[in-house]
CSV table of N, CA and C in Angstrom, one decimal:
chain,number,residue,atom,x,y,z
V,42,MET,N,77.6,-6.7,23.1
V,42,MET,CA,75.9,-6.2,23.4
V,42,MET,C,76.1,-6.2,25.2
V,43,ALA,N,76.9,-7.4,26.0
V,43,ALA,CA,76.6,-7.3,27.4
V,43,ALA,C,77.4,-5.7,27.7
V,44,THR,N,78.4,-4.8,27.3
V,44,THR,CA,78.8,-3.8,27.4
V,44,THR,C,77.6,-2.8,27.2
V,45,PHE,N,77.0,-2.8,25.9
V,45,PHE,CA,75.8,-2.0,25.9
V,45,PHE,C,74.9,-1.5,26.7
V,46,LYS,N,74.5,-2.9,26.9
V,46,LYS,CA,73.2,-3.1,28.1
V,46,LYS,C,74.4,-2.5,29.5
V,47,ALA,N,75.1,-2.7,30.1
V,47,ALA,CA,75.6,-2.3,30.9
V,47,ALA,C,75.7,-0.9,31.1
V,48,ILE,N,76.2,-0.3,29.8
V,48,ILE,CA,76.3,1.0,29.9
V,48,ILE,C,75.0,1.8,29.9
V,49,ILE,N,73.8,1.4,29.5
V,49,ILE,CA,72.5,1.7,29.4
V,49,ILE,C,72.1,1.6,31.0
V,50,LEU,N,72.3,0.5,31.0
V,50,LEU,CA,71.8,0.5,32.7
V,50,LEU,C,72.5,1.3,34.0
V,51,ARG,N,73.7,1.4,33.6
V,51,ARG,CA,74.6,2.7,34.6
V,51,ARG,C,74.0,4.1,34.2
V,52,VAL,N,74.1,4.4,33.2
V,52,VAL,CA,73.6,5.8,32.9
V,52,VAL,C,72.1,6.0,33.3
V,53,ASP,N,71.3,4.6,32.9
V,53,ASP,CA,69.5,4.8,33.5
V,53,ASP,C,69.6,5.0,35.0
V,54,ARG,N,70.8,4.1,35.9
V,54,ARG,CA,70.6,4.4,37.0
V,54,ARG,C,71.3,5.5,37.6
V,55,ALA,N,72.0,6.1,37.1
V,55,ALA,CA,72.5,7.3,37.4
V,55,ALA,C,71.9,8.7,37.3
V,56,LEU,N,70.8,8.3,36.0
V,56,LEU,CA,69.6,9.7,35.9
V,56,LEU,C,68.7,9.5,37.1
V,57,LEU,N,68.3,8.2,37.1
V,57,LEU,CA,67.4,8.1,38.1
V,57,LEU,C,67.8,8.7,39.6
V,58,THR,N,69.1,8.5,39.9
V,58,THR,CA,69.6,8.9,40.9
V,58,THR,C,69.7,10.3,41.1
V,59,LEU,N,69.9,11.1,39.9
V,59,LEU,CA,70.1,12.6,39.8
V,59,LEU,C,68.4,13.1,40.0
V,60,ASN,N,67.8,12.3,39.3
V,60,ASN,CA,66.3,12.9,39.3
V,60,ASN,C,65.6,13.2,40.3
V,61,LEU,N,66.1,12.0,41.5
V,61,LEU,CA,65.4,11.5,42.9
V,61,LEU,C,66.0,12.6,43.7
V,62,ALA,N,67.6,12.8,43.6
V,62,ALA,CA,68.0,13.9,44.4
V,62,ALA,C,67.5,15.7,44.0
V,63,LEU,N,67.6,15.7,42.8
V,63,LEU,CA,67.2,17.1,42.3
V,63,LEU,C,65.6,17.5,42.9
V,64,GLY,N,64.6,15.9,42.6
V,64,GLY,CA,63.3,16.3,43.1
V,64,GLY,C,63.2,16.7,44.5
V,65,GLY,N,64.1,16.0,45.5
V,65,GLY,CA,63.9,16.0,46.8
V,65,GLY,C,64.5,17.5,47.0
V,66,THR,N,65.4,18.0,46.5
V,66,THR,CA,66.0,19.2,46.5
V,66,THR,C,64.9,20.4,46.2
V,67,VAL,N,64.2,20.2,44.8
V,67,VAL,CA,63.0,20.9,44.6
V,67,VAL,C,61.8,20.8,45.7
V,68,LEU,N,61.6,19.9,46.2
V,68,LEU,CA,60.2,19.9,47.3
V,68,LEU,C,60.8,20.5,48.4
V,69,PHE,N,61.9,20.5,48.9
V,69,PHE,CA,62.5,20.9,50.0
V,69,PHE,C,62.7,22.7,49.7
V,70,ALA,N,62.8,23.0,48.7
V,70,ALA,CA,62.9,24.5,48.3
V,70,ALA,C,61.7,25.0,48.0
V,71,ILE,N,60.8,24.2,47.6
V,71,ILE,CA,59.3,24.6,47.3
V,71,ILE,C,58.6,24.5,48.7
V,72,LEU,N,58.9,23.6,50.0
V,72,LEU,CA,58.5,23.8,51.3
V,72,LEU,C,59.0,25.1,51.8
V,73,CYS,N,60.4,25.8,51.8
V,73,CYS,CA,61.0,26.8,52.4
V,73,CYS,C,60.6,28.0,51.8
V,74,ILE,N,60.2,28.0,50.3
V,74,ILE,CA,59.7,29.5,50.1
V,74,ILE,C,57.9,29.6,50.2
V,75,ALA,N,57.4,28.4,50.4
V,75,ALA,CA,56.0,28.6,50.9
V,75,ALA,C,56.0,29.0,52.5
V,76,ALA,N,56.6,28.5,53.0
V,76,ALA,CA,57.2,28.9,54.6
V,76,ALA,C,57.2,30.0,54.6
V,77,LEU,N,58.5,30.4,54.1
V,77,LEU,CA,58.9,32.2,54.1
V,77,LEU,C,57.7,32.9,53.5
V,78,GLY,N,56.9,32.8,52.6
V,78,GLY,CA,55.6,33.4,51.8
V,78,GLY,C,54.9,33.5,53.3
V,79,VAL,N,54.4,32.2,53.7
V,79,VAL,CA,53.2,32.4,54.8
V,79,VAL,C,53.8,33.7,56.1
V,80,LEU,N,55.1,33.1,56.5
V,80,LEU,CA,55.9,34.0,57.5
V,80,LEU,C,55.5,35.2,57.0
V,81,PHE,N,56.2,35.8,56.0
V,81,PHE,CA,56.4,36.9,55.6
V,81,PHE,C,54.8,37.9,55.3
V,82,ARG,N,54.0,36.9,55.0
V,82,ARG,CA,52.5,37.8,54.7
V,82,ARG,C,52.0,37.8,56.0
V,83,PHE,N,51.8,36.9,56.8
V,83,PHE,CA,51.1,36.9,57.9
V,83,PHE,C,51.6,37.3,59.4
V,84,ALA,N,52.9,37.0,59.4
V,84,ALA,CA,53.5,37.3,60.5
V,84,ALA,C,54.3,39.0,60.6
V,85,LEU,N,55.0,39.1,59.1
V,85,LEU,CA,55.3,40.5,59.1
V,85,LEU,C,54.7,41.5,58.1
V,86,HIS,N,53.3,41.0,57.9
V,86,HIS,CA,52.5,41.7,57.1
V,86,HIS,C,53.3,42.6,55.8
V,87,ALA,N,54.2,41.6,55.3
V,87,ALA,CA,55.1,42.3,54.2
V,87,ALA,C,55.0,41.0,53.1
V,88,ALA,N,54.2,40.7,52.3
V,88,ALA,CA,54.1,39.9,51.2
V,88,ALA,C,55.1,39.7,50.5
V,89,LEU,N,55.9,38.3,50.0
V,89,LEU,CA,56.6,38.3,49.1
V,89,LEU,C,56.2,38.2,47.7
V,90,PRO,N,56.8,39.2,46.9
V,90,PRO,CA,55.8,39.3,45.3
V,90,PRO,C,56.3,38.0,44.6
V,91,TRP,N,57.6,37.3,44.9
V,91,TRP,CA,57.9,36.3,44.1
V,91,TRP,C,57.9,34.9,44.2
V,92,ALA,N,57.2,35.1,45.7
V,92,ALA,CA,57.1,33.7,46.3
V,92,ALA,C,56.3,32.6,45.5
V,93,GLU,N,54.8,33.1,45.2
V,93,GLU,CA,54.0,32.1,44.6
V,93,GLU,C,54.5,31.9,43.0
V,94,GLU,N,55.0,32.7,42.5
V,94,GLU,CA,55.7,32.1,41.1
V,94,GLU,C,56.9,31.5,41.1
V,95,ALA,N,57.8,31.6,42.2
V,95,ALA,CA,58.6,30.5,42.3
V,95,ALA,C,58.1,29.4,42.4
V,96,ASN,N,57.3,29.0,43.0
V,96,ASN,CA,56.8,27.8,43.5
V,96,ASN,C,56.5,27.4,42.5
V,97,MET,N,55.4,27.8,41.7
V,97,MET,CA,54.8,27.6,40.2
V,97,MET,C,56.0,27.0,39.5
V,98,TYR,N,56.9,27.7,39.5
V,98,TYR,CA,57.9,27.1,38.4
V,98,TYR,C,58.5,25.9,39.0
V,99,LEU,N,58.8,25.8,40.4
V,99,LEU,CA,59.7,24.6,40.6
V,99,LEU,C,58.6,23.6,40.6
V,100,PHE,N,57.4,23.8,41.1
V,100,PHE,CA,56.3,22.7,40.9
V,100,PHE,C,56.1,22.1,39.4
V,101,VAL,N,56.4,22.9,38.5
V,101,VAL,CA,56.4,22.5,37.2
V,101,VAL,C,58.0,21.3,37.2
V,102,TRP,N,59.0,21.8,37.4
V,102,TRP,CA,59.9,20.9,37.5
V,102,TRP,C,59.9,20.0,38.5
V,103,LEU,N,59.1,20.0,39.8
V,103,LEU,CA,59.0,18.6,40.4
V,103,LEU,C,57.9,17.6,39.5
V,104,THR,N,57.1,18.0,38.9
V,104,THR,CA,56.0,17.2,38.2
V,104,THR,C,57.0,16.5,37.1
V,105,CYS,N,57.5,17.4,36.5
V,105,CYS,CA,58.6,16.6,35.3
V,105,CYS,C,59.5,15.4,36.2
V,106,LEU,N,60.1,15.7,37.0
V,106,LEU,CA,60.9,14.7,37.6
V,106,LEU,C,60.5,14.0,38.6
V,107,GLY,N,59.4,13.9,38.5
V,107,GLY,CA,58.3,13.0,39.5
V,107,GLY,C,57.8,12.0,38.1
V,108,ALA,N,57.5,12.5,37.2
V,108,ALA,CA,57.2,11.7,36.0
V,108,ALA,C,58.1,10.7,35.5
V,109,SER,N,59.1,11.0,35.3
V,109,SER,CA,60.6,10.6,35.0
V,109,SER,C,60.8,9.5,35.8
V,110,VAL,N,60.6,10.0,37.0
V,110,VAL,CA,60.8,8.7,38.2
V,110,VAL,C,59.9,7.4,38.3
V,111,ALA,N,58.4,7.8,38.1
V,111,ALA,CA,57.4,7.3,38.2
V,111,ALA,C,57.6,6.1,36.8
V,112,PHE,N,57.9,6.9,35.8
V,112,PHE,CA,58.0,6.1,34.6
V,112,PHE,C,59.4,5.0,34.8
V,113,ARG,N,60.4,5.3,35.1
V,113,ARG,CA,61.3,4.5,35.4
V,113,ARG,C,60.9,3.1,36.3
V,114,GLN,N,60.4,3.7,37.5
V,114,GLN,CA,60.1,2.6,38.5
V,114,GLN,C,58.7,2.0,38.4
V,115,ARG,N,58.1,2.1,37.2
V,115,ARG,CA,56.9,1.5,36.7
V,115,ARG,C,55.6,1.8,37.8
V,116,SER,N,55.6,2.7,38.0
V,116,SER,CA,54.8,3.4,39.3
V,116,SER,C,53.5,4.4,38.8
V,117,HIS,N,53.7,4.4,37.4
V,117,HIS,CA,52.6,5.4,36.7
V,117,HIS,C,51.2,4.8,36.5
V,118,PRO,N,50.4,5.1,36.6
V,118,PRO,CA,49.2,4.5,36.4
V,118,PRO,C,49.1,3.6,35.3
V,119,GLN,N,48.5,2.5,35.3
V,119,GLN,CA,48.2,1.5,34.0
V,119,GLN,C,47.3,0.5,34.2
V,120,VAL,N,46.3,0.4,33.0
V,120,VAL,CA,45.6,-0.4,33.0
V,120,VAL,C,45.9,-1.9,32.5
V,121,ASP,N,46.0,-2.9,33.3
V,121,ASP,CA,47.0,-3.9,33.0
V,121,ASP,C,45.7,-5.4,33.3
V,122,ALA,N,44.4,-5.2,33.1
V,122,ALA,CA,43.7,-6.4,32.9
V,122,ALA,C,43.9,-7.3,31.9
V,123,LEU,N,44.2,-7.0,30.9
V,123,LEU,CA,44.6,-7.8,29.7
V,123,LEU,C,45.9,-8.7,30.3
V,124,VAL,N,46.9,-8.0,30.9
V,124,VAL,CA,48.1,-8.6,31.2
V,124,VAL,C,48.0,-9.7,32.3
V,125,VAL,N,47.1,-9.2,33.3
V,125,VAL,CA,46.7,-10.3,34.5
V,125,VAL,C,45.8,-11.1,34.1
V,126,PHE,N,44.6,-10.7,33.5
V,126,PHE,CA,43.7,-12.2,33.1
V,126,PHE,C,44.0,-12.6,31.9
V,127,GLY,N,44.8,-12.5,30.9
V,127,GLY,CA,44.6,-12.9,29.4
V,127,GLY,C,45.8,-13.6,29.7
V,128,PRO,N,45.7,-14.6,28.3
V,128,PRO,CA,47.1,-15.4,28.2
V,128,PRO,C,48.5,-14.7,28.0
V,129,SER,N,49.3,-15.3,28.7
V,129,SER,CA,50.8,-15.0,28.8
V,129,SER,C,51.4,-14.7,27.8
V,130,TRP,N,50.8,-14.8,26.3
V,130,TRP,CA,51.7,-14.1,25.6
V,130,TRP,C,51.5,-12.6,25.2
V,131,ILE,N,50.0,-12.3,26.0
V,131,ILE,CA,49.9,-11.1,26.0
V,131,ILE,C,50.7,-10.1,27.0
V,132,ALA,N,51.1,-10.7,28.1
V,132,ALA,CA,52.3,-10.2,29.1
V,132,ALA,C,53.3,-10.2,28.3
V,133,SER,N,53.8,-10.9,27.7
V,133,SER,CA,55.2,-11.2,27.0
V,133,SER,C,55.0,-10.0,25.8
V,134,ILE,N,54.2,-9.8,25.2
V,134,ILE,CA,53.8,-8.5,24.1
V,134,ILE,C,54.2,-7.3,25.0
V,135,SER,N,53.1,-7.4,25.9
V,135,SER,CA,53.1,-5.9,26.5
V,135,SER,C,54.5,-5.6,27.3
V,136,SER,N,55.2,-6.5,27.6
V,136,SER,CA,56.4,-5.8,28.4
V,136,SER,C,57.5,-5.4,27.2
V,137,TRP,N,57.2,-5.7,26.0
V,137,TRP,CA,58.0,-4.7,24.9
V,137,TRP,C,57.5,-3.7,24.2
V,138,LEU,N,55.9,-3.7,24.2
V,138,LEU,CA,55.1,-2.7,23.7
V,138,LEU,C,54.9,-1.7,24.3
V,139,SER,N,54.8,-1.8,25.9
V,139,SER,CA,54.3,-0.9,26.7
V,139,SER,C,55.7,0.4,26.8
V,140,PRO,N,57.1,-0.3,27.2
V,140,PRO,CA,58.0,0.7,27.1
V,140,PRO,C,58.4,1.5,25.5
V,141,LEU,N,58.3,0.6,24.5
V,141,LEU,CA,58.2,1.2,23.3
V,141,LEU,C,56.9,2.5,22.7
V,142,ALA,N,55.7,2.1,23.6
V,142,ALA,CA,54.7,3.1,23.0
V,142,ALA,C,55.0,4.4,24.2
V,143,LEU,N,55.3,4.0,25.4
V,143,LEU,CA,55.9,5.1,26.4
V,143,LEU,C,57.0,5.9,25.5
V,144,MET,N,57.9,5.3,25.2
V,144,MET,CA,59.1,6.1,24.4
V,144,MET,C,58.6,7.0,23.1
V,145,ALA,N,57.6,6.7,22.7
V,145,ALA,CA,57.2,7.6,21.6
V,145,ALA,C,56.5,8.5,22.1
V,146,LEU,N,56.1,8.6,23.3
V,146,LEU,CA,55.2,9.5,24.1
V,146,LEU,C,56.2,10.6,24.5
V,147,SER,N,57.4,9.8,25.1
V,147,SER,CA,58.5,10.5,25.6
V,147,SER,C,59.4,11.6,24.3
V,148,LEU,N,59.2,11.0,23.2
V,148,LEU,CA,59.8,11.7,22.0
V,148,LEU,C,59.0,13.0,21.7
V,149,ILE,N,57.6,12.9,21.9
V,149,ILE,CA,56.6,13.9,21.9
V,149,ILE,C,57.1,14.8,22.9
V,150,PHE,N,57.2,14.5,23.7
V,150,PHE,CA,57.6,15.6,25.1
V,150,PHE,C,58.8,16.0,24.8
V,151,LEU,N,59.8,15.4,24.2
V,151,LEU,CA,61.1,15.7,23.8
V,151,LEU,C,61.3,17.0,22.9
V,152,ILE,N,60.5,16.3,21.6
V,152,ILE,CA,60.2,17.1,20.5
V,152,ILE,C,59.6,18.2,20.4
V,153,TYR,N,58.3,18.2,21.0
V,153,TYR,CA,57.6,19.5,21.1
V,153,TYR,C,58.0,20.5,22.7
V,154,GLY,N,58.3,19.9,23.5
V,154,GLY,CA,58.8,20.3,24.7
V,154,GLY,C,59.8,21.4,24.3
V,155,GLY,N,60.8,20.6,23.3
V,155,GLY,CA,62.3,21.7,23.1
V,155,GLY,C,61.4,22.8,22.2
V,156,ARG,N,60.5,22.3,21.3
V,156,ARG,CA,60.0,23.3,20.1
V,156,ARG,C,59.3,24.6,21.2
V,157,LEU,N,58.4,24.4,22.3
V,157,LEU,CA,57.9,25.3,23.2
V,157,LEU,C,59.1,25.9,23.8
V,158,VAL,N,60.0,25.4,24.4
V,158,VAL,CA,61.2,26.2,25.1
V,158,VAL,C,61.7,27.4,24.0
V,159,GLU,N,61.9,27.0,22.9
V,159,GLU,CA,62.4,28.0,21.9
V,159,GLU,C,61.2,28.7,21.3
V,160,PHE,N,60.2,28.6,21.6
V,160,PHE,CA,59.2,29.6,21.3
V,160,PHE,C,58.8,30.6,22.4
V,161,ILE,N,58.8,29.9,23.8
V,161,ILE,CA,58.6,31.0,24.7
V,161,ILE,C,59.8,31.6,25.4
V,162,GLY,N,60.5,31.4,25.1
V,162,GLY,CA,62.2,31.8,25.3
V,162,GLY,C,62.5,33.2,25.6
V,163,GLU,N,61.7,34.3,24.9
V,163,GLU,CA,61.4,35.8,25.2
V,163,GLU,C,60.7,35.9,26.3
V,164,GLU,N,59.5,35.0,26.6
V,164,GLU,CA,58.6,35.6,27.4
V,164,GLU,C,59.3,35.7,29.2
V,165,THR,N,58.9,36.4,30.0
V,165,THR,CA,59.6,36.7,31.2
V,165,THR,C,58.1,36.5,32.0
V,166,GLY,N,58.6,36.0,33.4
V,166,GLY,CA,57.4,36.0,34.2
V,166,GLY,C,57.2,37.1,35.0
V,167,SER,N,56.0,37.5,35.6
V,167,SER,CA,55.6,38.6,36.1
V,167,SER,C,56.0,39.2,37.4
V,168,ALA,N,56.5,38.6,38.0
V,168,ALA,CA,57.3,39.1,39.4
V,168,ALA,C,58.6,38.5,39.5
V,169,ILE,N,59.0,37.5,38.6
V,169,ILE,CA,60.1,37.1,38.8
V,169,ILE,C,60.6,37.6,37.1
V,170,PRO,N,61.9,38.4,36.8
V,170,PRO,CA,62.3,38.5,35.5
V,170,PRO,C,63.2,37.5,34.9
V,171,LEU,N,62.8,36.1,34.8
V,171,LEU,CA,63.2,35.1,34.2
V,171,LEU,C,62.7,34.5,33.1
V,172,SER,N,63.4,34.1,32.0
V,172,SER,CA,62.9,33.5,30.8
V,172,SER,C,62.1,32.4,31.6
V,173,MET,N,60.7,32.3,30.6
V,173,MET,CA,59.8,31.3,31.0
V,173,MET,C,60.5,30.0,30.2
V,174,ALA,N,61.8,30.0,29.4
V,174,ALA,CA,62.4,28.8,29.1
V,174,ALA,C,63.0,27.7,30.2
V,175,TYR,N,63.2,28.6,31.4
V,175,TYR,CA,63.8,27.7,32.5
V,175,TYR,C,62.4,26.6,32.9
V,176,PRO,N,61.1,27.4,33.3
V,176,PRO,CA,60.6,26.3,33.9
V,176,PRO,C,59.8,25.4,32.7
V,177,TYR,N,60.1,25.8,31.5
V,177,TYR,CA,59.5,24.9,30.5
V,177,TYR,C,60.2,23.9,30.1
V,178,ALA,N,61.7,24.1,30.3
V,178,ALA,CA,62.8,23.2,30.0
V,178,ALA,C,62.6,21.9,30.7
V,179,SER,N,61.9,22.0,31.6
V,179,SER,CA,61.4,21.0,32.4
V,179,SER,C,60.8,19.4,31.5
V,180,ILE,N,60.1,20.0,30.6
V,180,ILE,CA,59.0,19.6,29.6
V,180,ILE,C,60.2,18.4,28.6
V,181,PRO,N,61.1,18.8,27.9
V,181,PRO,CA,61.8,18.2,27.1
V,181,PRO,C,63.0,17.4,28.2
V,182,TYR,N,63.4,17.9,29.2
V,182,TYR,CA,64.2,17.0,30.2
V,182,TYR,C,63.7,15.9,30.3
V,183,ALA,N,62.4,16.1,30.9
V,183,ALA,CA,61.8,14.7,31.6
V,183,ALA,C,61.5,14.1,30.1
V,184,GLY,N,61.2,14.4,28.9
V,184,GLY,CA,61.1,13.7,27.7
V,184,GLY,C,62.5,12.9,27.7
V,185,ALA,N,63.5,13.3,27.5
V,185,ALA,CA,64.6,12.8,27.4
V,185,ALA,C,65.0,11.5,28.4
V,186,CYS,N,64.8,12.0,29.6
V,186,CYS,CA,65.0,11.4,30.5
V,186,CYS,C,64.2,9.9,30.4
V,187,MET,N,62.9,10.2,30.1
V,187,MET,CA,61.9,8.9,29.9
V,187,MET,C,62.4,7.9,28.5
V,188,VAL,N,63.2,8.7,27.7
V,188,VAL,CA,63.7,8.0,26.6
V,188,VAL,C,64.9,6.9,26.6
V,189,ILE,N,65.1,7.5,28.0
V,189,ILE,CA,66.4,6.9,28.2
V,189,ILE,C,66.0,5.6,28.9
V,190,HIS,N,65.1,6.2,29.9
V,190,HIS,CA,64.5,4.8,30.8
V,190,HIS,C,63.8,3.9,30.3
V,191,ALA,N,63.0,4.1,29.0
V,191,ALA,CA,62.2,3.3,28.4
V,191,ALA,C,63.3,2.4,27.4
V,192,VAL,N,64.5,3.0,27.1
V,192,VAL,CA,65.6,2.0,26.3
V,192,VAL,C,66.0,1.0,27.5
V,193,ALA,N,66.3,1.5,28.6
V,193,ALA,CA,66.8,0.7,29.9
V,193,ALA,C,65.9,-0.4,30.2
V,194,LEU,N,64.7,0.0,30.2
V,194,LEU,CA,63.5,-0.9,30.4
V,194,LEU,C,63.5,-2.1,29.3
V,195,VAL,N,63.3,-1.9,28.0
V,195,VAL,CA,63.6,-2.7,26.9
V,195,VAL,C,64.9,-3.7,26.9
V,196,VAL,N,66.0,-2.9,27.3
V,196,VAL,CA,67.4,-3.6,27.4
V,196,VAL,C,67.4,-4.6,28.7
V,197,GLU,N,66.9,-4.2,29.8
V,197,GLU,CA,66.5,-5.0,31.0
V,197,GLU,C,65.6,-6.2,30.8
V,198,GLY,N,64.5,-5.8,30.0
V,198,GLY,CA,63.7,-7.1,29.7
V,198,GLY,C,62.9,-7.1,30.8
V,199,THR,N,62.5,-5.8,31.6
V,199,THR,CA,61.6,-5.7,32.8
V,199,THR,C,59.9,-6.0,32.2
V,200,PRO,N,59.5,-6.7,33.0
V,200,PRO,CA,57.9,-7.5,32.6
V,200,PRO,C,57.1,-6.1,32.9
V,201,ALA,N,56.0,-6.4,32.2
V,201,ALA,CA,55.1,-5.2,32.3
V,201,ALA,C,54.1,-5.3,33.4
V,202,THR,N,54.1,-6.4,34.0
V,202,THR,CA,53.4,-6.5,35.1
V,202,THR,C,53.6,-5.6,36.5
V,203,SER,N,52.8,-5.0,36.8
V,203,SER,CA,53.1,-4.0,38.2
V,203,SER,C,52.7,-5.3,39.2
V,204,SER,N,53.1,-4.6,40.5
V,204,SER,CA,52.7,-5.4,41.8
V,204,SER,C,51.2,-5.8,41.9
V,205,ALA,N,50.3,-4.6,41.3
V,205,ALA,CA,48.8,-4.8,41.5
V,205,ALA,C,48.4,-6.2,40.8
V,206,ALA,N,49.4,-6.3,39.6
V,206,ALA,CA,49.2,-7.2,38.9
V,206,ALA,C,49.7,-8.9,39.5
V,207,VAL,N,50.4,-8.8,40.0
V,207,VAL,CA,50.7,-9.9,40.8
V,207,VAL,C,49.4,-10.4,41.5
V,208,ASP,N,49.4,-9.4,42.7
V,208,ASP,CA,48.5,-9.5,43.4
V,208,ASP,C,46.6,-10.2,43.3
V,209,ALA,N,46.4,-9.4,42.0
V,209,ALA,CA,45.6,-9.8,41.3
V,209,ALA,C,45.5,-11.3,40.9
V,210,ARG,N,46.7,-11.7,40.3
V,210,ARG,CA,46.9,-13.0,40.0
V,210,ARG,C,46.7,-13.9,40.9
V,211,GLU,N,47.3,-13.6,42.2
V,211,GLU,CA,47.4,-14.2,43.5
V,211,GLU,C,45.6,-14.4,43.7
V,212,ILE,N,44.8,-13.6,43.1
V,212,ILE,CA,43.5,-13.4,43.8
V,212,ILE,C,42.8,-14.5,42.9
V,213,ALA,N,42.7,-14.3,41.7
V,213,ALA,CA,42.0,-14.9,40.8
V,213,ALA,C,42.5,-16.5,40.8
């Protein structure tokens, strides 16, 4: 069991590092393309027809990568009033139930996102002759990442309380 836990946590950490690096790279690409778009449109008076569409595709990837990272770091919005002000057994149940419920949602992203990629595979963009499967592939990718992160959270036994919950307990 210890080796399984170590493997899951190692894969989880590598995936988090990869997604952070990809997210930073995608964000840098968005900034560069946006700057080029502005430069070409207003300084050179020759708009780039592909810049807006490329940024849209990259933004979809950035959103999905960010969702995966936020999931693992437990920084997504959450309602934790019951965990903060309720009995301790609710926090205990929530620490297991929350990742499992989010894993179910992640499986929906993975399964139906994969179906969407299959369905839309023949479509191409209007300015960039690229299959729409590439931007939409971010949905099942993020779903798969979040499933792995949920398994790691359960294996790790990370409590469901956020930093806001800790602050609220100190106030109360």
